[in-house]
mmCIF file of C-alpha atoms in Angstrom:
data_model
loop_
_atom_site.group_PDB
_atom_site.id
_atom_site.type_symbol
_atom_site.label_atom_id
_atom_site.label_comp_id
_atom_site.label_asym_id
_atom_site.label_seq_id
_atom_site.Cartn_x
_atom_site.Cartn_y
_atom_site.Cartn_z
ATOM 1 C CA UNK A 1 0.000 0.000 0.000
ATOM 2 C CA UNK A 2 1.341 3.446 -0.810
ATOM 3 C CA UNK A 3 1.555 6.652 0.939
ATOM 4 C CA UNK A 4 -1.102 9.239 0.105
ATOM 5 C CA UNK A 5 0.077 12.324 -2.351
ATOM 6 C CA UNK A 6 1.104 15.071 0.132
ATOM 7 C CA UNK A 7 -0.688 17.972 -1.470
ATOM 8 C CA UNK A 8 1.388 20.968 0.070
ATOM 9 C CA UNK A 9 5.161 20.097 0.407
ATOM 10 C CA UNK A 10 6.779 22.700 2.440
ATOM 11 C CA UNK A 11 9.920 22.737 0.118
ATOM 12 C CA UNK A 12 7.229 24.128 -2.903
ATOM 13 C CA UNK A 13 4.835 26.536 -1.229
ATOM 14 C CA UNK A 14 3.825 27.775 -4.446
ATOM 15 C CA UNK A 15 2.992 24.828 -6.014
ATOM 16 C CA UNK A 16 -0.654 24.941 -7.177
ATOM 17 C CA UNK A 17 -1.046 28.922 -6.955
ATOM 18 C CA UNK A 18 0.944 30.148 -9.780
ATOM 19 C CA UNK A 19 -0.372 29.107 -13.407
ATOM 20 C CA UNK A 20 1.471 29.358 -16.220
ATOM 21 C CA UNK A 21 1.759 31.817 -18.531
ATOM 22 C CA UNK A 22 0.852 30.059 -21.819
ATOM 23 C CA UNK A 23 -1.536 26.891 -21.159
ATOM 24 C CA UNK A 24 -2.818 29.089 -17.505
ATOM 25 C CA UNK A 25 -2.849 25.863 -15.731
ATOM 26 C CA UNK A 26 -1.402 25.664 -12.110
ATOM 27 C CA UNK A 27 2.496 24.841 -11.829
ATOM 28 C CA UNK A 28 3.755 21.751 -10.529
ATOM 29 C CA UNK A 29 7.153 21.394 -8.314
ATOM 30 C CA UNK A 30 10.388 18.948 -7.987
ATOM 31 C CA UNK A 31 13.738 18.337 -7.505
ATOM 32 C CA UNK A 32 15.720 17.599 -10.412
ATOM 33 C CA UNK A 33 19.421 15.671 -9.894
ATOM 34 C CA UNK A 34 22.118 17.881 -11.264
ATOM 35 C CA UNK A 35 25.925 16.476 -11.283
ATOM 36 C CA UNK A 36 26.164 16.494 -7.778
ATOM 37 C CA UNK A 37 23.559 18.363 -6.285
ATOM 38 C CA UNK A 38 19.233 18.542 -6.763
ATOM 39 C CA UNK A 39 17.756 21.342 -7.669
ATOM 40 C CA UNK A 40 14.309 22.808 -6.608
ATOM 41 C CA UNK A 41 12.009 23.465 -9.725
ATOM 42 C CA UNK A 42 8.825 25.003 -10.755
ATOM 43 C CA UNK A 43 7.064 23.402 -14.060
ATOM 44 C CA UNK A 44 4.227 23.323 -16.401
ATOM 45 C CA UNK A 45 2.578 19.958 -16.650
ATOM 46 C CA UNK A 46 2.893 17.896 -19.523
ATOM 47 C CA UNK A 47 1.066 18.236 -22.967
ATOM 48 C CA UNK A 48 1.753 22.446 -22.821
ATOM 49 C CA UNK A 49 2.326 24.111 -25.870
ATOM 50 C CA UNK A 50 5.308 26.310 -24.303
ATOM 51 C CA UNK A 51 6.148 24.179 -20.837
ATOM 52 C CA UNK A 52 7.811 26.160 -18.364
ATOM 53 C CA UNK A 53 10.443 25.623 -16.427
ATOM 54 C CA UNK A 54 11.814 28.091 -13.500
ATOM 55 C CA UNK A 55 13.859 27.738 -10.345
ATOM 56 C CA UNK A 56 12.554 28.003 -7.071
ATOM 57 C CA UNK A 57 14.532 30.785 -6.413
ATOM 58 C CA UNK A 58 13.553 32.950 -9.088
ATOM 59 C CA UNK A 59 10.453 32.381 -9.109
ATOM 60 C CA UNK A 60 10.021 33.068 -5.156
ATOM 61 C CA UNK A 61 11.896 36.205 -6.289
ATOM 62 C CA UNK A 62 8.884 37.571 -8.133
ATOM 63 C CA UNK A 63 6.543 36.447 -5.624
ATOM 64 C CA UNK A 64 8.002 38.398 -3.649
ATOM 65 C CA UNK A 65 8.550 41.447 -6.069
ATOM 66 C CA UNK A 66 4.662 41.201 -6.326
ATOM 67 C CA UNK A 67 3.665 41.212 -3.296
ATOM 68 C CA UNK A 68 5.905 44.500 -2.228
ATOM 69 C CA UNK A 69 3.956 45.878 -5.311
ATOM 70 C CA UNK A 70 0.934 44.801 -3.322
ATOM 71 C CA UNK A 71 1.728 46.862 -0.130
ATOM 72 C CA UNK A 72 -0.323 49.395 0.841
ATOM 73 C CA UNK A 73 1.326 53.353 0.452
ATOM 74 C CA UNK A 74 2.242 55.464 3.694
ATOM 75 C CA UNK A 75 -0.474 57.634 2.824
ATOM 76 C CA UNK A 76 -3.111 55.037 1.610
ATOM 77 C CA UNK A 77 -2.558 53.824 5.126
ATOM 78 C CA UNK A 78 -3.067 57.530 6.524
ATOM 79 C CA UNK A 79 -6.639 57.735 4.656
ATOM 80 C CA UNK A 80 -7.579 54.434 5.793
ATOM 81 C CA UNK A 81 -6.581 55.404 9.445
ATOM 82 C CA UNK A 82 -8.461 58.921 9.230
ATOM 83 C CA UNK A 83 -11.678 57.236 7.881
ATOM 84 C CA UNK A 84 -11.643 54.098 10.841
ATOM 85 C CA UNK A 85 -10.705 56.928 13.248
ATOM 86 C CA UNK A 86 -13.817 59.405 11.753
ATOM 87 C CA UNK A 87 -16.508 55.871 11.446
ATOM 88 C CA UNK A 88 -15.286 55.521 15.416
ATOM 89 C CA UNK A 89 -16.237 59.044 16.956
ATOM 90 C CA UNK A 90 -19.317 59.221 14.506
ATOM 91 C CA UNK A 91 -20.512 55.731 16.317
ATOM 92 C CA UNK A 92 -19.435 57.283 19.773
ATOM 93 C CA UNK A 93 -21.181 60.661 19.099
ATOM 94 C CA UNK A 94 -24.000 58.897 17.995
ATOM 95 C CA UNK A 95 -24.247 56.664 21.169
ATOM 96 C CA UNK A 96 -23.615 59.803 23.619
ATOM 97 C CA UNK A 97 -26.680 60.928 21.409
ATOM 98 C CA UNK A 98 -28.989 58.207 22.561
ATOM 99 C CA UNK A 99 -27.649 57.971 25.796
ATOM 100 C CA UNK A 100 -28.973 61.822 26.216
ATOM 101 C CA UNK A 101 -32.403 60.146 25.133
ATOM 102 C CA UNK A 102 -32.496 57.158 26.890
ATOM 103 C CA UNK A 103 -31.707 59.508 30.317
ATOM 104 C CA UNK A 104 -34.512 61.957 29.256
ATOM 105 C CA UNK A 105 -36.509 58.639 29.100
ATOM 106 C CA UNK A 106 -35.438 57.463 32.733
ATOM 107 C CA UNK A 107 -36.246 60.475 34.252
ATOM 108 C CA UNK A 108 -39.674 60.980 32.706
ATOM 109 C CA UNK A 109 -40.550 57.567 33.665
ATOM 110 C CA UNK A 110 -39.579 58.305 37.016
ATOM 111 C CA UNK A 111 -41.444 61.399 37.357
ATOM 112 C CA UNK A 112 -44.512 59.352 36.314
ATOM 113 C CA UNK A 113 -43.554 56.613 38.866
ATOM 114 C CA UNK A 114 -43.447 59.835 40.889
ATOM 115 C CA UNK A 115 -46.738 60.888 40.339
ATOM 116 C CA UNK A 116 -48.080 57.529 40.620
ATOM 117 C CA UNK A 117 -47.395 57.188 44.155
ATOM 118 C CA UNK A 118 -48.791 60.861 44.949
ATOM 119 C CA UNK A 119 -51.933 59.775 43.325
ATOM 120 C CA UNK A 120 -52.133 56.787 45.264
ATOM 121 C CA UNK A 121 -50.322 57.592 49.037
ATOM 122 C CA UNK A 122 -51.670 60.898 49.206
ATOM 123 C CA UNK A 123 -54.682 61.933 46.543
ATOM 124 C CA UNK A 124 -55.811 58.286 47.129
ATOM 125 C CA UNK A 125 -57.195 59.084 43.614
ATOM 126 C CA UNK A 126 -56.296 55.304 42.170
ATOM 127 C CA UNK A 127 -56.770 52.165 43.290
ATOM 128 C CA UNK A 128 -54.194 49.320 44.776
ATOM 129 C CA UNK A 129 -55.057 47.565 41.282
ATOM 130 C CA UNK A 130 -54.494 50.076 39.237
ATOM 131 C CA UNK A 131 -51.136 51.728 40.888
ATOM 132 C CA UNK A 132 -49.877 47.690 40.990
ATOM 133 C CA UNK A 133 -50.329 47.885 36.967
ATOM 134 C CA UNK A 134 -49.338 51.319 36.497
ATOM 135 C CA UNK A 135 -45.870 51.029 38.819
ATOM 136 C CA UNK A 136 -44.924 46.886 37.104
ATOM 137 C CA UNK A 137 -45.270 48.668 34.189
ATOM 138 C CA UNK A 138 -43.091 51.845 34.681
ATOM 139 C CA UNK A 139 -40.804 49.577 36.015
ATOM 140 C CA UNK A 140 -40.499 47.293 33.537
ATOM 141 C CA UNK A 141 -40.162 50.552 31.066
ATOM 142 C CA UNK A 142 -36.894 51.723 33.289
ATOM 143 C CA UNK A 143 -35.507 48.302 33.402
ATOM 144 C CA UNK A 144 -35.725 48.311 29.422
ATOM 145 C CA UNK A 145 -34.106 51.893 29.003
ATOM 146 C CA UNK A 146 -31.484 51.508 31.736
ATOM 147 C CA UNK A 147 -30.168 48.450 29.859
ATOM 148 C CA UNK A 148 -30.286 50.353 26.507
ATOM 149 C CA UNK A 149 -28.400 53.404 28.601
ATOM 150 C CA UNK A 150 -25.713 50.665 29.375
ATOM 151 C CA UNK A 151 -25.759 49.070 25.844
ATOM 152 C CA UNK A 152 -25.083 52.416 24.759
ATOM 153 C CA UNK A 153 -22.426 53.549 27.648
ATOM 154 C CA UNK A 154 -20.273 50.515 26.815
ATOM 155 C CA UNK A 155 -20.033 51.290 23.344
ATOM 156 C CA UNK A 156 -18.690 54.883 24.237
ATOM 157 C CA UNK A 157 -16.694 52.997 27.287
ATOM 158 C CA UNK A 158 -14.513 51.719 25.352
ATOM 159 C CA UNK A 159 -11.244 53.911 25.082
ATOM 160 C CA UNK A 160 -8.958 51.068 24.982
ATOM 161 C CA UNK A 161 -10.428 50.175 21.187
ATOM 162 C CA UNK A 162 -10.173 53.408 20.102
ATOM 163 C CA UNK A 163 -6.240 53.369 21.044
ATOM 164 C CA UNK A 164 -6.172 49.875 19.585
ATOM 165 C CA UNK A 165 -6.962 51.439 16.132
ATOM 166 C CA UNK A 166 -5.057 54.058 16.511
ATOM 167 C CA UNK A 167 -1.883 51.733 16.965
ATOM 168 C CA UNK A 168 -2.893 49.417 13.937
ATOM 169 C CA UNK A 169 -3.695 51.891 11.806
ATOM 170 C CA UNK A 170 -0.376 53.932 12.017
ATOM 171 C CA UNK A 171 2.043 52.631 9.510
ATOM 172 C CA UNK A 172 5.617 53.690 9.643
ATOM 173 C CA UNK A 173 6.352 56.044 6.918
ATOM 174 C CA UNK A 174 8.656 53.132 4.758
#
């Protein structure tokens, strides 16, 4: 019984991503026997019109040539930076925003939880039913806004991811 193919040699990392020029299939890797030494190759399959054949080296050359072609500019890296940095305090002014509104909330439903009890301890102008009903659900409508108040708190809270993208998102000037 044979071994299974190993389908990503470590020696050929590039084996199955680069394609050849002329047929555009994926390249193929070995080690060819020289006089006294093997050497590490990149090839075309068989049955290409134009088979290529390139050395490891040189062709991890380019790869590499391409991908410093592929890095991002000092100053591509300052917009993107700017524009996280401007989506962050646009989220954080917005949640300040709501956390204005959600207090306004709280304290008008306390001021009708307020009012409740006057009406009931001291106008005795409601009944034990009705100020049960009235106060469960007052309370329930606090309950609701203080946990949007926090929701929106810990969204502004956190300083520590705002310095966090700060720190990513500055690129040394290469």
């Amino acid at each position: 019984m044979t071994a299974p193919r190993q389908r990503s040699d470590p020696d050929f990392p590039l084996r199955g991503y680069v394609r050849c020029e002329s047929c555009g299939r994926p390249l193929t890797a070995s080690w060819s026997k020289g006089r006294s030494n093997y050497y590490a190759y990149y090839h075309c399959r068989p049955k290409c019109r134009q088979p290529l054949n390139i050395a490891k080296a040189e062709l991890g050359e380019m790869f590499v040539d391409e991908l410093t072609k592929l890095q991002p500019t000092p100053g591509f890296m300052r917009l993107v930076k700017d524009r996280v940095l401007r989506a962050w305090r646009d989220l954080k002014d917005d949640a300040k925003q709501r956390i204005t509104e959600v207090e306004r909330k709280q304290k008008a439903i306390r001021e009708k939880l307020d009012r409740l009890d006057n009406a009931f301890l001291y106008e005795r102008s409601i009944d034990i039913d009705t100020y049960d009903r009235h106060r469960d659900k007052l309370g329930e409508e606090l309950t609701l806004a203080q946990m949007d108040r926090h929701a929106c708190a810990s969204r502004i809270g956190n300083s520590r991811a705002e310095s966090r993208i700060r720190q990513r998102c500055s690129a040394p000037d290469v």
